[in-house]
Coordinates of C-alpha atoms in Angstrom, one line a residue:
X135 CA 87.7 161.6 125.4
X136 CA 87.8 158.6 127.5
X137 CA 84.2 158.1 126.8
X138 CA 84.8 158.0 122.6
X139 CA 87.7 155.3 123.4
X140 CA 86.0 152.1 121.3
X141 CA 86.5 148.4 122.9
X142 CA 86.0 144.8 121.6
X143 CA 83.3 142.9 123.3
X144 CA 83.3 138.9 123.4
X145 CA 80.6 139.0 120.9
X146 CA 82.7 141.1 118.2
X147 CA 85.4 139.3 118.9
X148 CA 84.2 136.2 118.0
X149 CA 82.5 137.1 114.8
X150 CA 85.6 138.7 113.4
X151 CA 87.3 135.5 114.3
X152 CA 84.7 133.5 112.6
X153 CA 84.6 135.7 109.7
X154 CA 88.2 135.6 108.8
X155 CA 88.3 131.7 109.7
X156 CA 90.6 132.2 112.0
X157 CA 91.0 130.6 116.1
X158 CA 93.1 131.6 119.0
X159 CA 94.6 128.4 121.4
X160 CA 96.3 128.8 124.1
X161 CA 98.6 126.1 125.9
X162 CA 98.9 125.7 129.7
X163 CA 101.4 122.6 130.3
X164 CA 100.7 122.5 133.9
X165 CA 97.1 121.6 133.6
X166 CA 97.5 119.7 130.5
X167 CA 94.8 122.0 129.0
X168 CA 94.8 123.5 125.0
X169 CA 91.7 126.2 125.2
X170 CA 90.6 127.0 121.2
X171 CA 88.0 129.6 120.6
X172 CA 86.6 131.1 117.0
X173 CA 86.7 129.3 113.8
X174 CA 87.4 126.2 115.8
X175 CA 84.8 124.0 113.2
X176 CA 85.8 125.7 110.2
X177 CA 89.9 124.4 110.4
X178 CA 88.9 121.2 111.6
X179 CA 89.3 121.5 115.1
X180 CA 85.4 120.9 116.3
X181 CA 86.6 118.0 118.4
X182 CA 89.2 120.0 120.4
X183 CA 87.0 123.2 121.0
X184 CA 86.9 124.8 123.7
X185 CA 89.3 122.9 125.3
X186 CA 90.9 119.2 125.0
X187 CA 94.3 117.4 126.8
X188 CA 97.3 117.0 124.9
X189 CA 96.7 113.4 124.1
X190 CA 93.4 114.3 122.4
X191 CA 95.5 116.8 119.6
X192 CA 98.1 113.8 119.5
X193 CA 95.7 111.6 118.3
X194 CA 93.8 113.5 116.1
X195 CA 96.6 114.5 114.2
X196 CA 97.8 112.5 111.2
X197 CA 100.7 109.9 112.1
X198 CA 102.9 112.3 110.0
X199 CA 102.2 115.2 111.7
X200 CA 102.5 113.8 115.5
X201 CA 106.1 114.7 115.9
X202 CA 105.1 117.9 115.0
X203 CA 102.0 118.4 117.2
X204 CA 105.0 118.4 119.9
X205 CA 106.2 121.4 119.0
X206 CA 103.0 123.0 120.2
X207 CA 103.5 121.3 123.0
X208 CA 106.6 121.2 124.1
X209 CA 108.0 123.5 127.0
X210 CA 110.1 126.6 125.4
X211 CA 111.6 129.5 126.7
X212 CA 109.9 132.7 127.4
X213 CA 109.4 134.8 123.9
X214 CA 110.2 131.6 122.4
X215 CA 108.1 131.4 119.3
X216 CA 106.4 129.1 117.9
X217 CA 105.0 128.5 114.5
X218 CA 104.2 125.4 112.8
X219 CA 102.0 123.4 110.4
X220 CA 99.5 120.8 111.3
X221 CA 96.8 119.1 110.0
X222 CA 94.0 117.1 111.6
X223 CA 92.1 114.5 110.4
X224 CA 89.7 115.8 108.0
X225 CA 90.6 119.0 107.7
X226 CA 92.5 121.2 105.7
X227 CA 96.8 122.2 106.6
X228 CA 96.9 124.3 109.3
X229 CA 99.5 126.9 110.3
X230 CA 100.1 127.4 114.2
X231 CA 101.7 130.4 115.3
X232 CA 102.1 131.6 118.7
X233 CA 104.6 132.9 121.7
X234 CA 105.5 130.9 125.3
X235 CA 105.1 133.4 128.3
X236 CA 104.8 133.9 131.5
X237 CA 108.1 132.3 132.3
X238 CA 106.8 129.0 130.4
X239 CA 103.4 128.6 132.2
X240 CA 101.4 129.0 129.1
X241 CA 101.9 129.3 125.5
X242 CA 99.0 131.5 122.8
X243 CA 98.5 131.9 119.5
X244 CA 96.5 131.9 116.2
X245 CA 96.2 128.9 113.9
X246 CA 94.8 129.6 110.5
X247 CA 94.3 127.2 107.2
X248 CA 97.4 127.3 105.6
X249 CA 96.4 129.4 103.0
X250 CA 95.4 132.1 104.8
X251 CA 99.8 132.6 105.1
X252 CA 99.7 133.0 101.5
X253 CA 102.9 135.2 102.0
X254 CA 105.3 132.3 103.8
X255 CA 105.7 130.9 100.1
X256 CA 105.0 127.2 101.9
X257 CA 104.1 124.2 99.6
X258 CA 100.6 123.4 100.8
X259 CA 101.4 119.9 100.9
X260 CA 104.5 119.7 103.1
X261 CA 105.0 123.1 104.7
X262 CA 107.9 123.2 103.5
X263 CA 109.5 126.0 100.5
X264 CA 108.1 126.2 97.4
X265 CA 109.7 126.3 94.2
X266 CA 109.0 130.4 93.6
X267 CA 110.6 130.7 97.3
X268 CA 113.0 128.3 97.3
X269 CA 114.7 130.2 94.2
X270 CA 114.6 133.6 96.1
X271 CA 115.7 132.4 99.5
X272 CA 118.4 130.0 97.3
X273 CA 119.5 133.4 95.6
X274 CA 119.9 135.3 98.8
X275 CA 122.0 132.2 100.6
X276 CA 124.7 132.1 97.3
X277 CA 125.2 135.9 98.0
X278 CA 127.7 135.0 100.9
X279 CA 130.9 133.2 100.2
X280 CA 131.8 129.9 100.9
X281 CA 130.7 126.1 98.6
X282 CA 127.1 124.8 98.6
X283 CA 125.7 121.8 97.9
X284 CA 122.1 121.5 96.2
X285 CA 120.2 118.0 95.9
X286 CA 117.5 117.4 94.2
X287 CA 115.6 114.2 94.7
X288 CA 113.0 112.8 92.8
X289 CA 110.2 110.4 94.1
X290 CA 110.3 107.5 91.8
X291 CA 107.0 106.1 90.3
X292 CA 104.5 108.5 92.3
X293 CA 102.7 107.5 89.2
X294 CA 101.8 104.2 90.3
X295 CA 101.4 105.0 94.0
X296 CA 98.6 107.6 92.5
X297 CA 97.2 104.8 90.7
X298 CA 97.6 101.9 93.4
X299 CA 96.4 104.3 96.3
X300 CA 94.2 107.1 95.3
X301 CA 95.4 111.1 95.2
X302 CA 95.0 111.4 99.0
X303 CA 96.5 108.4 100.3
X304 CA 99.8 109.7 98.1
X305 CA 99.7 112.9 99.0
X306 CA 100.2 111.5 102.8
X307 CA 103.2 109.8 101.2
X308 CA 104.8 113.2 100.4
X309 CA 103.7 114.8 103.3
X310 CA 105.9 112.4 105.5
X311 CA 108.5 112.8 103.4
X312 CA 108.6 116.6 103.3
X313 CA 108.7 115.5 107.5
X314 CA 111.5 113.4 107.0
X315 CA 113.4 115.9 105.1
X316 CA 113.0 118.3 107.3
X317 CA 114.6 116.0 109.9
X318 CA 117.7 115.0 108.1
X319 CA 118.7 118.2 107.8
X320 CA 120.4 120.9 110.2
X321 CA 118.5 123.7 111.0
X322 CA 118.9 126.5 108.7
X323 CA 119.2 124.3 105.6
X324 CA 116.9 125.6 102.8
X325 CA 113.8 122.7 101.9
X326 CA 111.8 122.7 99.2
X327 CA 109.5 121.2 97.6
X328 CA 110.1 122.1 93.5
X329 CA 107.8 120.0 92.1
X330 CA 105.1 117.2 92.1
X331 CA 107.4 114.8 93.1
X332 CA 110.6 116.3 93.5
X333 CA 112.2 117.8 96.8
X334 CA 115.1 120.2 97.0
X335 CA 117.8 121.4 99.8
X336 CA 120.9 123.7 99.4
X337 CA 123.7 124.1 102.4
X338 CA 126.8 124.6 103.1
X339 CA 128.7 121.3 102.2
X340 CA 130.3 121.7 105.6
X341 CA 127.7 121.0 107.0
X342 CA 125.1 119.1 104.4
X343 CA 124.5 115.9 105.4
X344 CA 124.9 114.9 101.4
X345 CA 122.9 112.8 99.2
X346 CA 123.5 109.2 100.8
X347 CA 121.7 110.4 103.5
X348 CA 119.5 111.9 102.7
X349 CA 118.3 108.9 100.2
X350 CA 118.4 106.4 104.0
X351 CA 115.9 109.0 105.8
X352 CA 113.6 109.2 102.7
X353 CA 113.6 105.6 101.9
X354 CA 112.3 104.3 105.2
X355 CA 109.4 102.4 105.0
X356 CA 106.0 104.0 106.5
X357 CA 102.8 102.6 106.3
X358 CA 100.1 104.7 104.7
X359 CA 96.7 103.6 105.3
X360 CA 96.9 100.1 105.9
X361 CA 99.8 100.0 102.8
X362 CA 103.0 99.7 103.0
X363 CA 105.0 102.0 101.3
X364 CA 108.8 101.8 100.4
X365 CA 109.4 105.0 98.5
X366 CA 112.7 105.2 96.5
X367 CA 114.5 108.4 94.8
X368 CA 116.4 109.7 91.8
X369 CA 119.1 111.7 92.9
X370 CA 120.8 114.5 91.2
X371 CA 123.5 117.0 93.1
X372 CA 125.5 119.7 92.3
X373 CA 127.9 121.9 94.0
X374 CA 129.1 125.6 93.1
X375 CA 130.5 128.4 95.2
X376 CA 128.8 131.5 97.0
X377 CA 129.7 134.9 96.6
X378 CA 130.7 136.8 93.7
X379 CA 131.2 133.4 91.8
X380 CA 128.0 132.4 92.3
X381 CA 125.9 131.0 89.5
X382 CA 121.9 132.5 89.7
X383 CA 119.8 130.1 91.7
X384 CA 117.2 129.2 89.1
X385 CA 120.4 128.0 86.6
X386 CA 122.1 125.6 89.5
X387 CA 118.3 124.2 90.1
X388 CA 118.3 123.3 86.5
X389 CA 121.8 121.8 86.7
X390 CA 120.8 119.4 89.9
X391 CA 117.7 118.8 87.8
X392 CA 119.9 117.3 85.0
X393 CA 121.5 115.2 87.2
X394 CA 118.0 114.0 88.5
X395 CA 117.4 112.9 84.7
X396 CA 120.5 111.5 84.5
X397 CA 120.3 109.2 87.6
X398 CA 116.9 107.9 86.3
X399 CA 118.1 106.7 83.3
X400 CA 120.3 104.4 85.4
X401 CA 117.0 102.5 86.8
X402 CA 115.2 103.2 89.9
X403 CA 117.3 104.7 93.1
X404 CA 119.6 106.0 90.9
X405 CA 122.4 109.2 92.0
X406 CA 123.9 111.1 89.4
X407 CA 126.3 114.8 89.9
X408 CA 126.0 117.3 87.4
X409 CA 128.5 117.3 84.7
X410 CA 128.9 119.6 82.2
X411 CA 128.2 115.8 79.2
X412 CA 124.9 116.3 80.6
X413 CA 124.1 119.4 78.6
X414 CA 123.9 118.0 75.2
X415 CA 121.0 115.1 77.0
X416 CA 118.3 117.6 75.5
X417 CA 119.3 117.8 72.0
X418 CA 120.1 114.3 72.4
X419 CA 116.1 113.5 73.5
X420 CA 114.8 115.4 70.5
X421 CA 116.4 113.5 67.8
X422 CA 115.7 110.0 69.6
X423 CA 112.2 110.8 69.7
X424 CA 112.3 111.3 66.0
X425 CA 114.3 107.8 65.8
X426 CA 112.1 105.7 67.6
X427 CA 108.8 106.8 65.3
X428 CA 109.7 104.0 62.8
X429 CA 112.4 101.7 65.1
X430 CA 109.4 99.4 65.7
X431 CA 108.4 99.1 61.7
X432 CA 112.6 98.5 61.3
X433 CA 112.4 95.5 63.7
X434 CA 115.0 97.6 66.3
X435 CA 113.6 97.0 69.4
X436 CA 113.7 93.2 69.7
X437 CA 113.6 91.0 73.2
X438 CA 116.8 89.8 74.8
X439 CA 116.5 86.8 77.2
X440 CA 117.4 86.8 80.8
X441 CA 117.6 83.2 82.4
X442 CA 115.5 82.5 85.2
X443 CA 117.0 79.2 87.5
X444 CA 115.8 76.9 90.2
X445 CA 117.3 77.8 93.0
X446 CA 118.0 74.3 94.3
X447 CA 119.6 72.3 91.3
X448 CA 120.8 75.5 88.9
X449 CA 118.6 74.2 86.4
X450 CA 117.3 76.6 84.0
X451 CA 113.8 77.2 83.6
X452 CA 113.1 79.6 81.4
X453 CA 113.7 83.4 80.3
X454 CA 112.1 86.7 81.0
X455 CA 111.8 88.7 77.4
X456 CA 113.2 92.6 78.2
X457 CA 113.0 94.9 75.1
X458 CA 116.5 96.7 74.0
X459 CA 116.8 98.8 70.8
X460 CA 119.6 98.3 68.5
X461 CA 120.1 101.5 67.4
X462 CA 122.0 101.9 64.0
X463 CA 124.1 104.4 65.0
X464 CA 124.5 104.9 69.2
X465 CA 124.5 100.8 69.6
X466 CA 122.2 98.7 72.0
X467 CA 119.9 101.4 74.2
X468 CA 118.9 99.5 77.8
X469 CA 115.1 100.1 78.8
X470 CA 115.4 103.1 80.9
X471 CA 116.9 105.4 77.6
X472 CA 114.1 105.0 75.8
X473 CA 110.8 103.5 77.1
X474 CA 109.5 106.7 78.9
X475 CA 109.6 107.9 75.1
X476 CA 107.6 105.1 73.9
X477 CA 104.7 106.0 76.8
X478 CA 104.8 109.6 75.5
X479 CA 104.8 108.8 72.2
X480 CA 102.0 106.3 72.8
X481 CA 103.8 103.0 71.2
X482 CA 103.4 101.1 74.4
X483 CA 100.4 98.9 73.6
X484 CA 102.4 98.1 70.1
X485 CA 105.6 97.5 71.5
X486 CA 104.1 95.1 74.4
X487 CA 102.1 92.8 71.5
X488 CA 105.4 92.7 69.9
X489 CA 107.5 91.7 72.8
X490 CA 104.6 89.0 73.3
X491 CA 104.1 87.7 69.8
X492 CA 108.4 87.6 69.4
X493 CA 108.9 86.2 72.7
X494 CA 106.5 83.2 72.0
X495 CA 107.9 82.2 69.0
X496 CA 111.6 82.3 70.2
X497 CA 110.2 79.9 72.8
X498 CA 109.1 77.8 70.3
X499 CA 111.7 77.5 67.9
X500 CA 113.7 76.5 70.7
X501 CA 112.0 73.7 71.8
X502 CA 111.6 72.3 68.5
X503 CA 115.0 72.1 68.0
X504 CA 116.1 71.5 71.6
X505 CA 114.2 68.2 73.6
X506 CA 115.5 69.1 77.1
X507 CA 113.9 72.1 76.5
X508 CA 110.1 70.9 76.5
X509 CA 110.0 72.5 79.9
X510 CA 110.9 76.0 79.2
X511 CA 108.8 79.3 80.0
X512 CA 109.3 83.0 78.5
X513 CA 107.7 85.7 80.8
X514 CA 106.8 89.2 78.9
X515 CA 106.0 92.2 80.8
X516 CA 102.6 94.0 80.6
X517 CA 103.4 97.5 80.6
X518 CA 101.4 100.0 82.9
X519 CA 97.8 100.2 81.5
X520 CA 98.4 97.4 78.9
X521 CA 96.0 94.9 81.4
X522 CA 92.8 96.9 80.2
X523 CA 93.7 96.8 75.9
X524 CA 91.0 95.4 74.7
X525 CA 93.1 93.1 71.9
X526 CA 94.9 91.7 75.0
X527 CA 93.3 88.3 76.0
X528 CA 93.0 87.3 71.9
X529 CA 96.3 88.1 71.2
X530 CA 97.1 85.5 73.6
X531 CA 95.0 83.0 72.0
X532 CA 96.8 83.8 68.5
X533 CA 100.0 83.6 69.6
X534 CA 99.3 80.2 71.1
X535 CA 97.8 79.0 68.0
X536 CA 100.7 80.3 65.8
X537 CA 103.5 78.6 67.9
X538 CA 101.8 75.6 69.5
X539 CA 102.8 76.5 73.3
X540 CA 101.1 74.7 75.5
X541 CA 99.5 75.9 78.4
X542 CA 101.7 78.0 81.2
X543 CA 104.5 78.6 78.4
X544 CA 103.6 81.9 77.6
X545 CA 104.0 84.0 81.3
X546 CA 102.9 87.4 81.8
X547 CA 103.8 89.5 84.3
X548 CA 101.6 92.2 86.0
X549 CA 102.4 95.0 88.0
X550 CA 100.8 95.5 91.9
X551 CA 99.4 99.4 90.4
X552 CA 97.7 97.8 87.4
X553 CA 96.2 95.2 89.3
X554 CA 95.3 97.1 92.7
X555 CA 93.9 100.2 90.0
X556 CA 90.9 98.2 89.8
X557 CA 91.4 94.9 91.3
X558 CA 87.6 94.0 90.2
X559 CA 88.4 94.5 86.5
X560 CA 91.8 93.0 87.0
X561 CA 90.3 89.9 88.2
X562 CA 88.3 89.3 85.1
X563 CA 90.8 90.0 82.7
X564 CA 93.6 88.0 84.6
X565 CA 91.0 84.9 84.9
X566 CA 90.4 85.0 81.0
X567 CA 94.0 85.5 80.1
X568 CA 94.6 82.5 82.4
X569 CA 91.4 80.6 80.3
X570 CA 93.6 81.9 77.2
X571 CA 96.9 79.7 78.4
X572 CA 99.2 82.5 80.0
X573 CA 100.6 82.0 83.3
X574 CA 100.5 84.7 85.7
X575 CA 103.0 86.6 87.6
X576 CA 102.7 89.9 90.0
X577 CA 105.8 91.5 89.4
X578 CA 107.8 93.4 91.4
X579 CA 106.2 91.9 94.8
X580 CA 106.9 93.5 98.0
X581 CA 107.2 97.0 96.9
X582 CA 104.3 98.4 98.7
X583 CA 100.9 98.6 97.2
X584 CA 99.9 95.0 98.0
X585 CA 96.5 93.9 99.4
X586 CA 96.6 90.6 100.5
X587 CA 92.5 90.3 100.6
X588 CA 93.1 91.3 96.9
X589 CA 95.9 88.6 96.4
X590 CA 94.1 85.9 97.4
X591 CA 91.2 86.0 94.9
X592 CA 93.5 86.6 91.8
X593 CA 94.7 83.7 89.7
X594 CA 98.6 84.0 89.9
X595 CA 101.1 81.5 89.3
X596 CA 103.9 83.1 90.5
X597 CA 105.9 86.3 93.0
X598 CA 108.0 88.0 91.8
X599 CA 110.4 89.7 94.2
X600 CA 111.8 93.4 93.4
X601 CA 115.4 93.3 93.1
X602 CA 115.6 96.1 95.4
X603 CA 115.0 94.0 98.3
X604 CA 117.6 91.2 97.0
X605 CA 120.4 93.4 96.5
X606 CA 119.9 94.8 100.4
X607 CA 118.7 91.9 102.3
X608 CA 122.5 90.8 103.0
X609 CA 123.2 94.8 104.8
X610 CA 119.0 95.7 105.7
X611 CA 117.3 94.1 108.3
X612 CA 114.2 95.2 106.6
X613 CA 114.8 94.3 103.5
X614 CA 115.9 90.4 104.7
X615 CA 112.4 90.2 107.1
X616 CA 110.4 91.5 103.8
X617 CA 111.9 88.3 101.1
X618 CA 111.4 86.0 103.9
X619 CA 107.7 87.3 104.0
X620 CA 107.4 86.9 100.4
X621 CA 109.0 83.4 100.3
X622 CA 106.3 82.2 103.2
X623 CA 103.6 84.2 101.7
X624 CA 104.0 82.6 98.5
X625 CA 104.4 78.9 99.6
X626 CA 101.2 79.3 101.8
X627 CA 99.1 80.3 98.7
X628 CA 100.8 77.4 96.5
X629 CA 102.6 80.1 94.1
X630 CA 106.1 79.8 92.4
X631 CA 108.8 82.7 93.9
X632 CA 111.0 84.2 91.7
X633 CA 114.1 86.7 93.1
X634 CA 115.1 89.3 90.9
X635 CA 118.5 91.1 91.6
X636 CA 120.5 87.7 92.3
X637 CA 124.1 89.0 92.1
X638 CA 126.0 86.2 93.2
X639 CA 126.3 82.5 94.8
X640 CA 125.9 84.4 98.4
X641 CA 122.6 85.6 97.5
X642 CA 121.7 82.5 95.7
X643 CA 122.4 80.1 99.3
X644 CA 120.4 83.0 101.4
X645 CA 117.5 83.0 99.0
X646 CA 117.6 79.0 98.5
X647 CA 117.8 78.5 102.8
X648 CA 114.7 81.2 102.8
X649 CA 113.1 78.6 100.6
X650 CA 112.7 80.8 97.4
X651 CA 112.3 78.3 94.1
X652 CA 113.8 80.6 91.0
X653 CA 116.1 83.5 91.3
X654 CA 117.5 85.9 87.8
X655 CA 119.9 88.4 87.9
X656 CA 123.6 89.3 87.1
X657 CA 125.1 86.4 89.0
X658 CA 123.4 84.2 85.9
X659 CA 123.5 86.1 83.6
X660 CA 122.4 89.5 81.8
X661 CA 119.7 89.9 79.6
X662 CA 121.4 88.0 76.3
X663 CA 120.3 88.2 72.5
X664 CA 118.8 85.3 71.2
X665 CA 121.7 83.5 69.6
X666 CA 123.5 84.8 73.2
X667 CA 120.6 82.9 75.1
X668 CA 120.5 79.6 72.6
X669 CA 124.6 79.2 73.9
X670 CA 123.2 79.5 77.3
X671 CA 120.7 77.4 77.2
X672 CA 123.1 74.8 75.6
X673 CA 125.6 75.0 77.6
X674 CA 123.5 74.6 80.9
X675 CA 122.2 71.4 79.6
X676 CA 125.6 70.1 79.1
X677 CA 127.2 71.4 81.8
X678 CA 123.7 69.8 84.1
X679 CA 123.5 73.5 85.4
X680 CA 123.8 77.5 84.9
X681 CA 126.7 78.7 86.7
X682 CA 125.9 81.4 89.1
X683 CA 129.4 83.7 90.1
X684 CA 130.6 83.5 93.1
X685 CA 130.5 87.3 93.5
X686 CA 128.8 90.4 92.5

């Protein structure tokens, strides 16, 4: 009997290893040793096999992952388990899973491509819950009495950063945010990752760390390579009881999901709690799509003007054009209500030659009839994509022929995605709208997808500083060190700075001592209708200045 008793030899070992892509490790502390054996080149761990130091897994891993790499090796007690997600350089997300024995002397396991799990219900992306799971394991927590909180938080403009940086270099974006996440919360809290871009947790409210903070771990900056990145969210919350009150998971995921929609169409960063007003937003979105079809034929979108100062004598120096709709019946829509529409609907390359073409000739009609105001700019904003239309560059050169501006009256301002898309192409189409008489502005400077090789070889006029960083450089270190970059980066390449955000006199003295020329924001004034802007334009000639308040 003893003789029919079947064993596995090195040799069958290892091909059954090989053949499910699968590798054993094993951990030994004391000798600073991690032994790998089988599918080693298959997962992408050729360069530790058979054996490497623990400084050789730290550095292979991606910066993301490093803090997690510690889990492997970090001393536990025995039975202690261990299973985590890793990936190296190169290769594809791994799962580690293992046991400490031997009284903490050595650690051994399996690690296999994530995949391979299929059952864990992980997001390949972060390791964290997917949406499928996260529903489940969501319906099994409200079973058991007591008031949770679910956040849902949206990563704002993941668009662009897939455009600025490529698919993979965002995907590292998420990644260290599904890391980040995973860190501001306690153990036990349930993590997801519901969507492209979107990232949910439910716990307790006792002991949920709420949406605030989660919004400060998320929007850290991290440098993704060689960019900066300063991700901001959208963030929608809802609370509801456990037990037999509960509502069903997939219905309070919908609710938080509202509120996502609702905090967006308050701009970017935006927080918003579910409220039963938000149910009728649906309804609401189908009959403004059907509104906004001919609203451009009606002359109902039209530019208001939002003054733009010197910094150091309050004098004005021009406007930037930003499109509202009168609508006949719900009253003046801001940006945010309706634009996203227009870009489904297609409209935006019609709706930017408007803006242009209407912004112009307000310009021009007001320095025909005003003499101080020979001097005057109007800046209109290129809309994502609206670089490459091909009508673009002799627009310009009709508008300037209608109106009579002369060159540099006519500003447009380009985004850091559209440009760093295809910074070749961008380069000739920014140099032939410049030999068309437009000035130049990259807008919303500082927000992370900047090259400064790039930057250099482009013909801009002006930087234009997102508001984001203005309205925190007073309370964020960060924020303060990245304007005064700005500033200095702009007046060592001879270009105009413009600060968006400018809430009050306070913000106007800290920009003006950083040595920032123009700032625009509330403290001036909003964005004005036409005959609102002519009185403002008036009455900062006669008054010598435009009157900034002295709070926010």
């Amino acid at each position: 009997m003893a003789n029919d008793r079947w064993m596995w030899d090195a040799t069958a070992t290892f091909e059954a290893l090989g053949a499910a892509e699968v590798a054993l490790w094993m951990w030994e502390p004391e000798k600073d040793r991690l032994r790998l054996t089988g599918a080693t080149r298959a997962l992408g761990l050729g360069p530790l096999a058979p054996d490497c130091s623990s400084a050789a897994l730290r550095a292979l891993a991606l910066p993301q992952d490093r803090a997690i790499a510690e889990d492997i090796l970090r001393v536990q007690e025995p039975g202690s388990e261990v299973a985590v997600r890793l990936r190296l350089r190169g290769g594809e997300p791994c799962v580690w899973r293992g046991v400490w024995l031997e009284e903490g002397v050595r650690a051994a396991g399996v690690v296999a491509a994530e995949m391979r799990f299929a059952a864990s219900g992980l997001d390949h992306l972060t390791g964290l819950a997917d949406r499928k799971s996260f529903i489940a394991m969501a319906r099994e927590r409200l079973q058991a009495p007591g008031q949770y909180e679910l956040i849902v938080a949206d990563l704002d403009r993941l668009r662009r950063l897939n455009e600025a940086l490529g698919h993979e270099r965002a995907d590292l974006v998420l990644a260290a945010l599904g890391s980040r996440l995973a860190a501001a919360f306690p153990p036990g809290a349930l993590l997801a990752r519901i969507g492209e871009d979107e990232f949910a947790t439910l716990a307790p409210v006792e002991v949920s760390p709420g949406a605030e903070a989660l919004r400060r771990a998320l929007e850290q900056p991290l440098r993704v390579a060689g960019f900066d990145i300063h991700p901001t969210l959208s963030i929608g919350a809802v609370e509801a009881p456990g037990g037999e009150d509960a509502p069903e998971a997939a219905e309070l995921l919908r609710r938080a999901e509202l509120a996502v929609e609702s905090a967006k169409s308050n701009g970017r960063g935006g927080a918003a709690a579910y409220g039963r007003g938000l149910e009728t937003d649906g309804l609401s979105r189908l009959a403004l799509e059907g509104d906004l079809k001919g609203a451009l034929r009606r002359g109902e979108l039209t530019p208001f003007y939002q003054p733009i100062v010197r910094l150091s004598t309050g004098a004005l120096s021009g406007f930037e054009a930003l499109v509202r709709w009168r609508h006949p019946r719900r009253g003046l829509l801001m940006p945010e209500q309706f634009l996203p529409l227009c870009e489904e609907m297609g409209l935006m390359a019609e709706l930017g030659a408007m803006m242009m073409r209407e912004g112009a000739r307000q310009l021009a009609a007001w320095r025909q009839r005003h003499v101080a105001a020979g001097e005057l700019t109007v800046a209109v904003n290129l809309s994502t994509g609206e670089i490459d239309r091909p009508d673009l560059i002799a627009d310009v050169e009709a508008i300037r022929r209608e109106t009579g501006l002369p060159p540099g009256a006519l500003k447009l301002e380009v985004t850091e995605s559209d440009v760093m898309r295809d910074p070749d192409r961008a380069a000739v189409v920014l140099r032939s709208l410049r030999a068309a008489g437009a000035a130049l502005a990259l807008d919303d400077f500082g927000t992370g997808f900047s090259s400064l090789s790039y930057l250099t070889r482009l013909p801009f006029d002006t930087l234009k500083i997102d508001r984001y960083f203005v309205r925190t450089m007073a309370t964020n270190e960060g924020s303060a060190k990245i304007v005064s970059s700005v500033v200095k980066l702009g007046q060592d390449l001879d270009m105009e700075v413009v600060a968006e955000g400018v809430e009050n006199a306070g913000m106007a003295r800290q920009l003006l001592a950083l040595g920032c020329d123009y700032g625009q924001g509330f403290g001036y004034a909003p964005a004005l209708s036409a005959q609102e802007a002519e009185v403002y334009l008036n009455e900062s000639y006669v008054d010598g200045a435009a009157p900034v308040k002295a709070r926010g």
